[in-house]
């Protein structure tokens, strides 16, 4: 796998956020947040539950419009949610082509399904898929739109450990091939360190910390640099160090 | 089934994927008891245990059926009743569906339509008969309107609830995939509402037959209800029993049709039920 980090290959931004503020009633969830995601950059966003990381993703996805501050998202945005959210009454292929406006949607969808290794499942109902398969369809549905910004909202958290490793590889592979800007929301520090160019910690509605991860991929979990970064991030997240592996 | 329109018209529990049903007894076993009952009935009648004036023997009813079929009485009566049920059902279902779409798909529609419909729903269906007779006379119209009125509410309530119950998470998917309003309705909202709408369809068919039977007891000069009433005058219990059986068969047949439609339209759910 290539060893590039995003900074070398990108010049344009996929998303730019300045002073973003989001309130739910009197509670301030995002408080003047700044964030740039470059095209082709893989960014992971960590935060305790309730820290507003999913809210940020929803704002970027255009699902939460009631905000203040500047928000610029260039090009196409695609989202893979925590649950795959496949439309149960459309077969796998129909889910991938849903809302797809390209000259040959079926051919494009077939290519995307081949990329996630599900060609033979194209005509089945989503309810017959396993969790990993459904999540891969969800990724195919996102990638077939050739997004400039891919938003991943904890899409691996419901997968079993082995499936998760495979889907991690798949996501990196697809990212290498399509080079969208990626924002991965996760609560798994190891996942962030294995995948991302840059790991952010969201706290009190702002980016409280960021770590660059300049290691080539695929990465070893127990690489000394990652071990060190992990303890830094865990401390930032307020987790006692004996809690780390 | 309860005869109160309020009960019938309440939307049933949402058609969620169910747990697999208990294994059915073997078909062979299920096929034993109905014929056994029939034989028991025939034997009780033949031995005089069961008076012919209370309940005529199955053979008698079958002979009556053959006679009335041969002279066209039964066919004509069924045709008339079926026509009333179909026209009434079509009117009520079309109105219920249109109202449900208007109320389900727009806030303004909901605000304007739902309150009066909820009020009308509280009226007892069969209590309206005197009013309908005053308004529409004693011809076909009050019977058809009564059926339509009974059908309207289960269709409306279930379709409306189905539309409003569509998973908000899927609606978000539609927005993320840049579906326009029409596409969202077509691909997400209507298919999502379909299971509940079909529940409404089945309920409404039950109401349709019930409303028809009641309407036909009053001032009918043709149709199954008239045939039954006429037979009562002449103490022809066999014809009364035959009429009831025909009603039952018609009800079962329409229900089977909806089940078939359900199985086709909702085949995507079958994966979960293990078929």
Short mmCIF file of C-alpha atoms in Angstrom, two decimals:
data_model
loop_
_atom_site.label_atom_id
_atom_site.label_comp_id
_atom_site.label_asym_id
_atom_site.label_seq_id
_atom_site.Cartn_x
_atom_site.Cartn_y
_atom_site.Cartn_z
CA UNK A 1 0.00 0.00 0.00
CA UNK A 2 1.18 3.52 -0.73
CA UNK A 3 2.90 5.43 1.98
CA UNK A 4 1.73 8.92 1.18
CA UNK A 5 0.25 11.21 3.69
CA UNK A 6 -2.33 13.63 2.48
CA UNK A 7 -0.28 16.76 2.73
CA UNK A 8 1.93 15.73 -0.20
CA UNK A 9 -0.75 15.01 -2.69
CA UNK A 10 -3.50 17.53 -2.13
CA UNK A 11 -3.80 21.16 -2.76
CA UNK A 12 -7.51 21.80 -2.44
CA UNK A 13 -9.80 21.45 0.53
CA UNK A 14 -12.73 19.08 0.73
CA UNK A 15 -14.28 20.88 3.68
CA UNK A 16 -13.57 24.05 5.53
CA UNK A 17 -15.24 24.99 8.80
CA UNK A 18 -14.70 28.27 10.63
CA UNK A 19 -16.27 29.28 13.91
CA UNK A 20 -19.00 26.68 13.67
CA UNK A 21 -21.46 26.86 16.53
CA UNK A 22 -24.40 24.55 17.14
CA UNK A 23 -26.84 24.80 20.00
CA UNK A 24 -29.55 22.46 21.16
CA UNK A 25 -31.68 24.77 23.25
CA UNK A 26 -29.33 26.30 25.79
CA UNK A 27 -26.72 23.57 25.42
CA UNK A 28 -23.79 24.52 23.19
CA UNK A 29 -22.61 21.40 21.38
CA UNK A 30 -20.16 22.93 18.94
CA UNK A 31 -18.52 26.13 20.11
CA UNK A 32 -16.73 28.07 17.42
CA UNK A 33 -15.10 25.01 15.90
CA UNK A 34 -12.45 25.32 13.16
CA UNK A 35 -11.58 22.42 10.89
CA UNK A 36 -10.05 21.94 7.45
CA UNK A 37 -10.09 18.65 5.63
CA UNK A 38 -7.94 18.47 2.54
CA UNK A 39 -8.99 16.50 -0.49
CA UNK A 40 -7.42 13.06 -0.18
CA UNK A 41 -6.77 13.47 3.53
CA UNK A 42 -7.93 10.87 6.04
CA UNK A 43 -8.99 12.55 9.28
CA UNK A 44 -10.23 10.71 12.35
CA UNK A 45 -12.29 12.48 14.98
CA UNK A 46 -12.27 11.17 18.52
CA UNK A 47 -14.32 12.36 21.43
CA UNK A 48 -16.20 11.14 24.41
CA UNK A 49 -19.83 10.30 23.87
CA UNK A 50 -21.87 13.47 23.82
CA UNK A 51 -18.87 15.51 22.74
CA UNK A 52 -20.62 16.53 19.54
CA UNK A 53 -18.60 14.48 17.06
CA UNK A 54 -21.67 13.04 15.39
CA UNK A 55 -23.26 16.48 15.35
CA UNK A 56 -20.25 17.82 13.44
CA UNK A 57 -20.60 15.02 10.93
CA UNK A 58 -24.31 15.70 10.53
CA UNK A 59 -23.61 19.38 9.92
CA UNK A 60 -21.07 18.49 7.24
CA UNK A 61 -23.56 16.05 5.69
CA UNK A 62 -26.15 18.82 5.45
CA UNK A 63 -28.51 17.03 7.84
CA UNK A 64 -28.27 19.74 10.48
CA UNK A 65 -28.60 23.18 9.01
CA UNK A 66 -29.47 25.25 12.02
CA UNK A 67 -25.94 26.42 12.80
CA UNK A 68 -23.87 29.58 12.83
CA UNK A 69 -20.37 30.08 11.48
CA UNK A 70 -18.79 29.42 8.11
CA UNK A 71 -19.06 26.09 6.41
CA UNK A 72 -17.72 25.27 3.00
CA UNK A 73 -17.97 21.84 1.50
CA UNK A 74 -16.71 21.51 -2.04
CA UNK A 75 -18.07 18.86 -4.36
CA UNK A 76 -20.01 15.74 -3.57
CA UNK A 77 -20.52 14.48 -0.05
CA UNK A 78 -21.28 10.86 0.80
CA UNK A 79 -22.07 9.34 4.18
CA UNK A 80 -21.80 5.88 5.68
CA UNK A 81 -23.74 5.70 8.91
CA UNK A 82 -23.21 3.66 12.03
CA UNK A 83 -25.96 1.25 11.04
CA UNK A 84 -25.76 0.60 7.31
CA UNK A 85 -29.23 2.14 6.79
CA UNK A 86 -29.93 0.19 3.66
CA UNK A 87 -33.41 0.67 2.26
CA UNK A 88 -34.93 -2.73 3.09
CA UNK A 89 -37.39 -2.81 0.17
CA UNK A 90 -34.72 -2.24 -2.44
CA UNK A 91 -32.38 -4.98 -3.46
CA UNK A 92 -28.66 -4.44 -2.95
CA UNK A 93 -28.22 -3.05 -6.47
CA UNK A 94 -31.20 -0.72 -6.05
CA UNK A 95 -29.70 0.61 -2.84
CA UNK A 96 -26.44 1.46 -4.57
CA UNK A 97 -28.12 3.15 -7.56
CA UNK A 98 -30.65 5.07 -5.44
CA UNK A 99 -30.46 8.75 -6.35
CA UNK A 100 -27.41 8.13 -8.51
CA UNK A 101 -27.25 10.58 -11.41
CA UNK A 102 -24.66 9.26 -13.80
CA UNK A 103 -25.08 8.13 -17.42
CA UNK A 104 -24.92 4.40 -16.61
CA UNK A 105 -25.96 3.95 -12.98
CA UNK A 106 -26.23 0.16 -13.05
CA UNK A 107 -22.77 -0.31 -14.53
CA UNK A 108 -21.35 2.13 -11.98
CA UNK A 109 -23.10 0.30 -9.15
CA UNK A 110 -21.82 -3.04 -10.38
CA UNK A 111 -18.29 -1.69 -10.37
CA UNK A 112 -18.74 -0.37 -6.84
CA UNK A 113 -20.16 -3.70 -5.66
CA UNK A 114 -17.24 -5.51 -7.24
CA UNK A 115 -14.88 -3.21 -5.35
CA UNK A 116 -16.40 -4.21 -2.03
CA UNK A 117 -16.51 -7.86 -3.12
CA UNK A 118 -20.28 -8.25 -3.24
CA UNK A 119 -20.95 -8.82 -6.93
CA UNK A 120 -22.78 -12.06 -6.27
CA UNK A 121 -25.08 -10.41 -3.70
CA UNK A 122 -26.34 -7.66 -6.01
CA UNK A 123 -29.87 -9.09 -6.34
CA UNK A 124 -30.66 -10.05 -2.76
CA UNK A 125 -32.76 -8.18 -0.18
CA UNK A 126 -30.76 -6.25 2.44
CA UNK A 127 -32.37 -8.17 5.30
CA UNK A 128 -30.59 -11.31 4.14
CA UNK A 129 -27.12 -9.73 4.41
CA UNK A 130 -24.74 -10.17 7.33
CA UNK A 131 -23.68 -7.08 9.27
CA UNK A 132 -20.35 -6.88 7.48
CA UNK A 133 -21.93 -7.32 4.06
CA UNK A 134 -24.54 -4.65 4.76
CA UNK A 135 -21.83 -2.22 5.86
CA UNK A 136 -19.88 -2.96 2.67
CA UNK A 137 -23.00 -2.24 0.59
CA UNK A 138 -23.32 1.01 2.50
CA UNK A 139 -19.71 1.85 1.58
CA UNK A 140 -20.38 0.95 -2.06
CA UNK A 141 -23.44 3.21 -2.02
CA UNK A 142 -21.29 6.06 -0.71
CA UNK A 143 -18.32 5.50 -3.02
CA UNK A 144 -20.31 5.05 -6.22
CA UNK A 145 -21.07 8.77 -5.99
CA UNK A 146 -17.34 9.43 -6.31
CA UNK A 147 -17.40 11.81 -3.33
CA UNK A 148 -14.93 14.58 -2.64
CA UNK A 149 -15.77 14.24 1.02
CA UNK A 150 -16.60 10.90 2.61
CA UNK A 151 -18.15 11.03 6.06
CA UNK A 152 -17.94 7.86 8.14
CA UNK A 153 -20.03 7.87 11.31
CA UNK A 154 -18.62 5.00 13.40
CA UNK A 155 -19.40 2.59 10.58
CA UNK A 156 -17.28 -0.19 12.06
CA UNK A 157 -18.50 -0.13 15.64
CA UNK A 158 -21.18 -2.78 15.19
CA UNK A 159 -18.93 -5.23 13.35
CA UNK A 160 -17.23 -8.17 15.01
CA UNK A 161 -13.45 -7.93 15.46
CA UNK A 162 -12.48 -10.05 12.44
CA UNK A 163 -14.94 -8.39 10.08
CA UNK A 164 -13.74 -5.04 11.32
CA UNK A 165 -10.14 -5.79 10.35
CA UNK A 166 -11.27 -6.72 6.85
CA UNK A 167 -13.46 -3.65 6.45
CA UNK A 168 -10.61 -1.43 7.70
CA UNK A 169 -8.42 -2.82 4.93
CA UNK A 170 -11.21 -2.35 2.43
CA UNK A 171 -11.75 1.28 3.43
CA UNK A 172 -8.04 2.08 3.15
CA UNK A 173 -7.95 0.36 -0.19
CA UNK A 174 -10.91 2.31 -1.51
CA UNK A 175 -9.56 5.52 -0.08
CA UNK A 176 -6.23 4.94 -1.85
CA UNK A 177 -8.04 4.39 -5.10
CA UNK A 178 -10.56 7.25 -4.96
CA UNK A 179 -8.73 9.72 -2.73
CA UNK A 180 -11.71 11.51 -1.20
CA UNK A 181 -11.24 13.59 1.91
CA UNK A 182 -12.40 11.38 4.78
CA UNK A 183 -13.77 12.31 8.15
CA UNK A 184 -14.05 9.21 10.31
CA UNK A 185 -15.95 9.68 13.54
CA UNK A 186 -15.00 6.99 16.01
CA UNK A 187 -14.51 6.32 19.69
CA UNK A 188 -11.86 3.71 19.02
CA UNK A 189 -8.38 5.20 19.45
CA UNK A 190 -6.67 2.23 17.80
CA UNK A 191 -8.91 2.45 14.78
CA UNK A 192 -8.11 6.15 14.40
CA UNK A 193 -4.37 5.49 14.68
CA UNK A 194 -4.40 2.65 12.19
CA UNK A 195 -6.31 4.54 9.53
CA UNK A 196 -5.89 8.29 9.71
CA UNK A 197 -3.35 10.88 8.62
CA UNK A 198 -4.51 13.14 11.38
CA UNK A 199 -6.35 12.33 14.60
CA UNK A 200 -8.44 15.04 16.24
CA UNK A 201 -9.92 15.10 19.71
CA UNK A 202 -13.15 16.99 20.14
CA UNK A 203 -13.83 18.38 23.58
CA UNK A 204 -16.09 21.16 24.82
CA UNK A 205 -17.27 21.84 21.28
CA UNK A 206 -13.82 22.51 19.85
CA UNK A 207 -10.88 20.60 18.45
CA UNK A 208 -8.92 20.28 21.67
CA UNK A 209 -6.00 18.31 20.31
CA UNK A 210 -4.60 16.93 17.11
CA UNK A 211 -1.90 14.38 16.34
CA UNK A 212 -0.34 13.77 12.95
CA UNK A 213 0.29 10.14 12.14
CA UNK A 214 3.04 10.04 9.56
CA UNK A 215 3.55 6.28 9.49
CA UNK A 216 3.15 4.27 6.29
CA UNK A 217 0.17 1.95 6.00
CA UNK A 218 -0.64 -0.80 6.78
CA UNK A 219 0.37 0.05 10.30
CA UNK A 220 1.27 -2.23 13.16
CA UNK A 221 -0.81 -1.68 16.24
CA UNK A 222 2.23 -1.90 18.54
CA UNK A 223 4.58 0.33 16.57
CA UNK A 224 6.41 2.45 19.21
CA UNK A 225 5.16 5.69 17.73
CA UNK A 226 1.56 4.54 17.81
CA UNK A 227 1.93 3.29 21.37
CA UNK A 228 3.13 6.72 22.38
CA UNK A 229 0.40 8.51 20.43
CA UNK A 230 -2.19 6.22 21.94
CA UNK A 231 -1.29 7.15 25.47
CA UNK A 232 -1.27 10.84 24.54
CA UNK A 233 -4.72 10.55 22.98
CA UNK A 234 -6.14 8.49 25.81
CA UNK A 235 -4.93 11.06 28.29
CA UNK A 236 -6.57 13.75 26.19
CA UNK A 237 -9.77 11.76 26.25
CA UNK A 238 -9.57 11.57 30.02
CA UNK A 239 -8.96 7.82 30.19
CA UNK A 240 -6.62 6.51 32.88
CA UNK A 241 -3.47 5.08 31.32
CA UNK A 242 -3.81 1.58 32.76
CA UNK A 243 -6.93 1.43 30.61
CA UNK A 244 -4.76 1.35 27.50
CA UNK A 245 -3.50 -1.87 26.05
CA UNK B 1 -64.75 -9.06 14.99
CA UNK B 2 -66.20 -6.30 17.09
CA UNK B 3 -69.09 -4.39 15.59
CA UNK B 4 -68.02 -1.04 16.99
CA UNK B 5 -66.57 1.12 14.26
CA UNK B 6 -64.22 2.70 16.74
CA UNK B 7 -62.51 -0.57 17.50
CA UNK B 8 -62.30 -1.66 13.92
CA UNK B 9 -60.89 1.59 12.71
CA UNK B 10 -58.06 1.83 15.18
CA UNK B 11 -54.75 1.21 13.45
CA UNK B 12 -53.38 -2.13 14.41
CA UNK B 13 -49.94 -2.51 15.86
CA UNK B 14 -47.40 -1.61 13.23
CA UNK B 15 -46.54 -4.44 10.95
CA UNK B 16 -43.08 -5.04 12.26
CA UNK B 17 -41.05 -8.07 11.45
CA UNK B 18 -42.41 -10.76 13.71
CA UNK B 19 -40.74 -13.60 15.46
CA UNK B 20 -41.07 -16.85 13.58
CA UNK B 21 -44.42 -18.43 14.31
CA UNK B 22 -44.66 -21.67 16.21
CA UNK B 23 -44.39 -24.64 13.89
CA UNK B 24 -47.83 -25.44 12.52
CA UNK B 25 -49.34 -28.85 13.14
CA UNK B 26 -48.93 -31.11 10.12
CA UNK B 27 -51.31 -30.43 7.27
CA UNK B 28 -52.73 -33.91 7.66
CA UNK B 29 -53.77 -33.20 11.23
CA UNK B 30 -55.29 -29.84 10.33
CA UNK B 31 -57.36 -31.48 7.62
CA UNK B 32 -59.02 -33.89 10.04
CA UNK B 33 -61.23 -31.76 12.27
CA UNK B 34 -63.34 -29.73 9.77
CA UNK B 35 -64.69 -32.78 7.89
CA UNK B 36 -65.15 -34.55 11.21
CA UNK B 37 -67.34 -31.70 12.44
CA UNK B 38 -69.31 -31.78 9.21
CA UNK B 39 -69.94 -35.51 9.58
CA UNK B 40 -70.93 -35.05 13.22
CA UNK B 41 -73.40 -32.34 12.15
CA UNK B 42 -74.86 -34.57 9.45
CA UNK B 43 -75.17 -37.51 11.84
CA UNK B 44 -76.82 -35.36 14.51
CA UNK B 45 -79.34 -34.12 11.94
CA UNK B 46 -80.04 -37.54 10.44
CA UNK B 47 -80.66 -39.12 13.85
CA UNK B 48 -83.04 -36.30 14.75
CA UNK B 49 -80.77 -35.09 17.56
CA UNK B 50 -80.61 -31.71 15.80
CA UNK B 51 -83.96 -30.34 14.72
CA UNK B 52 -84.24 -29.39 11.07
CA UNK B 53 -86.07 -26.23 12.12
CA UNK B 54 -83.08 -25.05 14.14
CA UNK B 55 -80.22 -26.13 11.92
CA UNK B 56 -80.82 -28.16 8.75
CA UNK B 57 -78.41 -30.93 7.80
CA UNK B 58 -75.39 -30.14 5.60
CA UNK B 59 -76.92 -32.29 2.87
CA UNK B 60 -80.09 -30.17 2.97
CA UNK B 61 -78.09 -26.97 2.73
CA UNK B 62 -76.12 -28.40 -0.17
CA UNK B 63 -79.35 -29.39 -1.97
CA UNK B 64 -80.75 -25.89 -1.42
CA UNK B 65 -77.52 -24.43 -2.79
CA UNK B 66 -77.84 -26.59 -5.90
CA UNK B 67 -81.49 -25.62 -6.42
CA UNK B 68 -80.91 -21.89 -5.93
CA UNK B 69 -77.86 -21.97 -8.15
CA UNK B 70 -79.77 -23.78 -10.87
CA UNK B 71 -82.65 -21.30 -10.92
CA UNK B 72 -80.23 -18.34 -10.78
CA UNK B 73 -81.47 -16.95 -7.45
CA UNK B 74 -78.17 -17.40 -5.67
CA UNK B 75 -76.06 -16.10 -8.57
CA UNK B 76 -78.17 -12.95 -8.90
CA UNK B 77 -78.10 -12.31 -5.16
CA UNK B 78 -74.32 -12.75 -4.96
CA UNK B 79 -73.81 -10.50 -7.98
CA UNK B 80 -75.87 -7.72 -6.44
CA UNK B 81 -74.15 -7.97 -3.06
CA UNK B 82 -70.71 -8.21 -4.58
CA UNK B 83 -71.38 -5.14 -6.66
CA UNK B 84 -72.46 -3.13 -3.61
CA UNK B 85 -69.37 -4.26 -1.71
CA UNK B 86 -67.01 -3.48 -4.59
CA UNK B 87 -68.38 -0.02 -5.38
CA UNK B 88 -68.55 0.92 -1.72
CA UNK B 89 -65.08 -0.42 -1.08
CA UNK B 90 -63.60 1.34 -4.11
CA UNK B 91 -65.12 4.69 -3.12
CA UNK B 92 -64.09 4.38 0.52
CA UNK B 93 -60.59 3.14 -0.25
CA UNK B 94 -59.94 5.85 -2.82
CA UNK B 95 -61.13 8.57 -0.43
CA UNK B 96 -59.22 7.08 2.52
CA UNK B 97 -56.03 6.79 0.50
CA UNK B 98 -56.26 10.32 -0.91
CA UNK B 99 -56.91 11.77 2.55
CA UNK B 100 -54.06 9.76 4.07
CA UNK B 101 -51.62 10.98 1.42
CA UNK B 102 -52.71 14.58 1.91
CA UNK B 103 -52.49 14.38 5.70
CA UNK B 104 -49.37 12.24 5.76
CA UNK B 105 -47.28 14.18 3.29
CA UNK B 106 -47.98 17.77 4.31
CA UNK B 107 -48.22 19.53 7.62
CA UNK B 108 -51.02 21.72 6.31
CA UNK B 109 -52.93 18.65 5.17
CA UNK B 110 -52.50 17.06 8.56
CA UNK B 111 -53.68 20.17 10.37
CA UNK B 112 -56.74 20.56 8.19
CA UNK B 113 -57.80 16.96 7.65
CA UNK B 114 -56.83 14.91 10.65
CA UNK B 115 -59.00 16.59 13.33
CA UNK B 116 -62.31 16.30 11.42
CA UNK B 117 -61.50 12.74 10.38
CA UNK B 118 -60.74 11.75 13.95
CA UNK B 119 -64.11 13.24 14.95
CA UNK B 120 -66.02 11.42 12.21
CA UNK B 121 -64.28 8.21 13.14
CA UNK B 122 -65.86 8.38 16.58
CA UNK B 123 -69.36 8.17 15.07
CA UNK B 124 -70.82 4.68 15.35
CA UNK B 125 -70.99 3.35 11.81
CA UNK B 126 -74.32 1.56 12.14
CA UNK B 127 -75.84 4.43 14.06
CA UNK B 128 -75.61 6.37 10.82
CA UNK B 129 -78.09 4.13 9.02
CA UNK B 130 -81.22 6.16 9.87
CA UNK B 131 -79.48 9.33 8.73
CA UNK B 132 -78.34 7.72 5.49
CA UNK B 133 -81.87 6.46 4.82
CA UNK B 134 -83.20 10.00 5.33
CA UNK B 135 -80.52 11.45 3.07
CA UNK B 136 -80.24 8.82 0.37
CA UNK B 137 -83.53 6.95 0.49
CA UNK B 138 -83.73 3.17 0.53
CA UNK B 139 -82.14 2.30 -2.80
CA UNK B 140 -78.60 1.26 -3.52
CA UNK B 141 -77.01 4.55 -2.46
CA UNK B 142 -77.25 4.30 1.36
CA UNK B 143 -75.90 0.75 1.28
CA UNK B 144 -72.92 1.69 -0.87
CA UNK B 145 -72.25 4.82 1.18
CA UNK B 146 -72.35 2.84 4.41
CA UNK B 147 -69.76 0.42 3.08
CA UNK B 148 -67.61 3.30 1.78
CA UNK B 149 -67.83 5.11 5.11
CA UNK B 150 -66.80 2.01 7.00
CA UNK B 151 -63.90 1.33 4.66
CA UNK B 152 -62.55 4.88 4.66
CA UNK B 153 -61.30 4.97 8.24
CA UNK B 154 -59.16 1.84 8.49
CA UNK B 155 -57.54 2.76 5.18
CA UNK B 156 -57.00 6.37 6.19
CA UNK B 157 -55.72 5.70 9.70
CA UNK B 158 -53.34 2.92 8.76
CA UNK B 159 -51.93 4.55 5.66
CA UNK B 160 -51.49 7.83 7.50
CA UNK B 161 -49.81 6.10 10.43
CA UNK B 162 -47.68 4.16 7.96
CA UNK B 163 -46.49 7.33 6.24
CA UNK B 164 -45.74 9.04 9.52
CA UNK B 165 -44.03 5.96 10.86
CA UNK B 166 -41.48 5.71 8.08
CA UNK B 167 -38.04 5.43 9.66
CA UNK B 168 -36.57 8.94 9.96
CA UNK B 169 -33.12 7.41 9.49
CA UNK B 170 -34.10 6.25 6.02
CA UNK B 171 -35.47 9.70 5.22
CA UNK B 172 -32.03 11.04 6.16
CA UNK B 173 -30.43 8.56 3.80
CA UNK B 174 -32.69 9.95 1.09
CA UNK B 175 -31.53 13.47 1.85
CA UNK B 176 -27.87 12.45 1.89
CA UNK B 177 -28.38 10.73 -1.47
CA UNK B 178 -29.84 13.99 -2.80
CA UNK B 179 -33.26 12.59 -3.54
CA UNK B 180 -35.81 15.24 -4.47
CA UNK B 181 -39.19 15.40 -2.75
CA UNK B 182 -40.98 13.29 -5.34
CA UNK B 183 -38.20 10.68 -5.39
CA UNK B 184 -38.17 10.59 -1.59
CA UNK B 185 -41.91 9.93 -1.51
CA UNK B 186 -41.67 7.31 -4.24
CA UNK B 187 -38.62 5.39 -3.03
CA UNK B 188 -38.74 5.82 0.74
CA UNK B 189 -42.07 7.07 2.07
CA UNK B 190 -44.66 5.09 0.12
CA UNK B 191 -42.87 1.72 0.19
CA UNK B 192 -42.22 2.29 3.87
CA UNK B 193 -45.90 2.94 4.51
CA UNK B 194 -47.04 -0.06 2.48
CA UNK B 195 -46.99 -2.74 5.20
CA UNK B 196 -49.22 -0.66 7.45
CA UNK B 197 -51.45 0.35 4.53
CA UNK B 198 -51.99 -3.32 3.75
CA UNK B 199 -53.01 -3.95 7.35
CA UNK B 200 -55.57 -1.20 6.81
CA UNK B 201 -56.71 -2.86 3.62
CA UNK B 202 -57.40 -6.13 5.40
CA UNK B 203 -59.22 -4.42 8.24
CA UNK B 204 -61.28 -2.41 5.80
CA UNK B 205 -62.37 -5.50 3.87
CA UNK B 206 -63.67 -6.96 7.11
CA UNK B 207 -65.59 -3.77 7.75
CA UNK B 208 -66.87 -3.69 4.18
CA UNK B 209 -68.55 -7.10 4.47
CA UNK B 210 -69.90 -6.33 7.91
CA UNK B 211 -71.35 -2.99 6.77
CA UNK B 212 -72.84 -4.64 3.72
CA UNK B 213 -74.53 -7.40 5.75
CA UNK B 214 -76.08 -4.87 8.10
CA UNK B 215 -77.12 -2.55 5.28
CA UNK B 216 -78.72 -5.41 3.40
CA UNK B 217 -80.87 -6.41 6.36
CA UNK B 218 -82.70 -3.13 5.98
CA UNK B 219 -84.99 -2.37 3.10
CA UNK B 220 -83.25 -4.51 0.54
CA UNK B 221 -85.24 -5.84 -2.40
CA UNK B 222 -82.40 -7.88 -3.85
CA UNK B 223 -79.03 -9.26 -2.86
CA UNK B 224 -77.91 -11.82 -0.31
CA UNK B 225 -79.37 -9.90 2.62
CA UNK B 226 -82.75 -9.81 0.94
CA UNK B 227 -82.52 -13.52 0.19
CA UNK B 228 -81.83 -14.24 3.86
CA UNK B 229 -84.57 -11.94 5.15
CA UNK B 230 -87.06 -13.32 2.68
CA UNK B 231 -86.20 -16.87 3.75
CA UNK B 232 -86.73 -15.93 7.38
CA UNK B 233 -90.29 -14.90 6.59
CA UNK B 234 -90.93 -18.37 5.21
CA UNK B 235 -88.96 -20.15 7.96
CA UNK B 236 -86.50 -21.47 5.39
CA UNK B 237 -83.60 -21.96 7.81
CA UNK B 238 -81.65 -23.80 5.11
CA UNK B 239 -81.56 -20.67 2.92
CA UNK B 240 -80.56 -18.50 5.90
CA UNK B 241 -77.68 -20.86 6.67
CA UNK B 242 -76.70 -20.95 3.01
CA UNK B 243 -76.65 -17.13 2.85
CA UNK B 244 -74.41 -16.97 5.91
CA UNK B 245 -72.04 -19.51 4.40
CA UNK B 246 -71.86 -17.51 1.18
CA UNK B 247 -71.03 -14.34 3.14
CA UNK B 248 -68.28 -16.26 4.91
CA UNK B 249 -66.84 -17.59 1.68
CA UNK B 250 -66.85 -14.13 0.11
CA UNK B 251 -65.08 -12.69 3.15
CA UNK B 252 -62.48 -15.44 3.14
CA UNK B 253 -61.91 -15.05 -0.59
CA UNK B 254 -61.22 -11.31 -0.42
CA UNK B 255 -58.96 -11.80 2.59
CA UNK B 256 -57.01 -14.43 0.69
CA UNK B 257 -56.58 -12.00 -2.20
CA UNK B 258 -55.07 -9.39 0.10
CA UNK B 259 -52.79 -11.97 1.69
CA UNK B 260 -51.56 -12.86 -1.77
CA UNK B 261 -50.95 -9.21 -2.62
CA UNK B 262 -49.18 -8.82 0.73
CA UNK B 263 -46.90 -11.73 0.06
CA UNK B 264 -45.89 -10.29 -3.28
CA UNK B 265 -45.50 -6.67 -2.22
CA UNK B 266 -43.65 -7.43 1.00
CA UNK B 267 -41.36 -10.14 -0.25
CA UNK B 268 -38.40 -8.10 0.98
CA UNK B 269 -39.41 -8.93 4.54
CA UNK B 270 -39.37 -12.64 3.98
CA UNK B 271 -35.63 -12.85 4.43
CA UNK B 272 -36.16 -12.01 8.07
CA UNK B 273 -38.90 -14.56 8.52
CA UNK B 274 -36.63 -17.28 7.25
CA UNK B 275 -38.38 -18.28 4.03
#
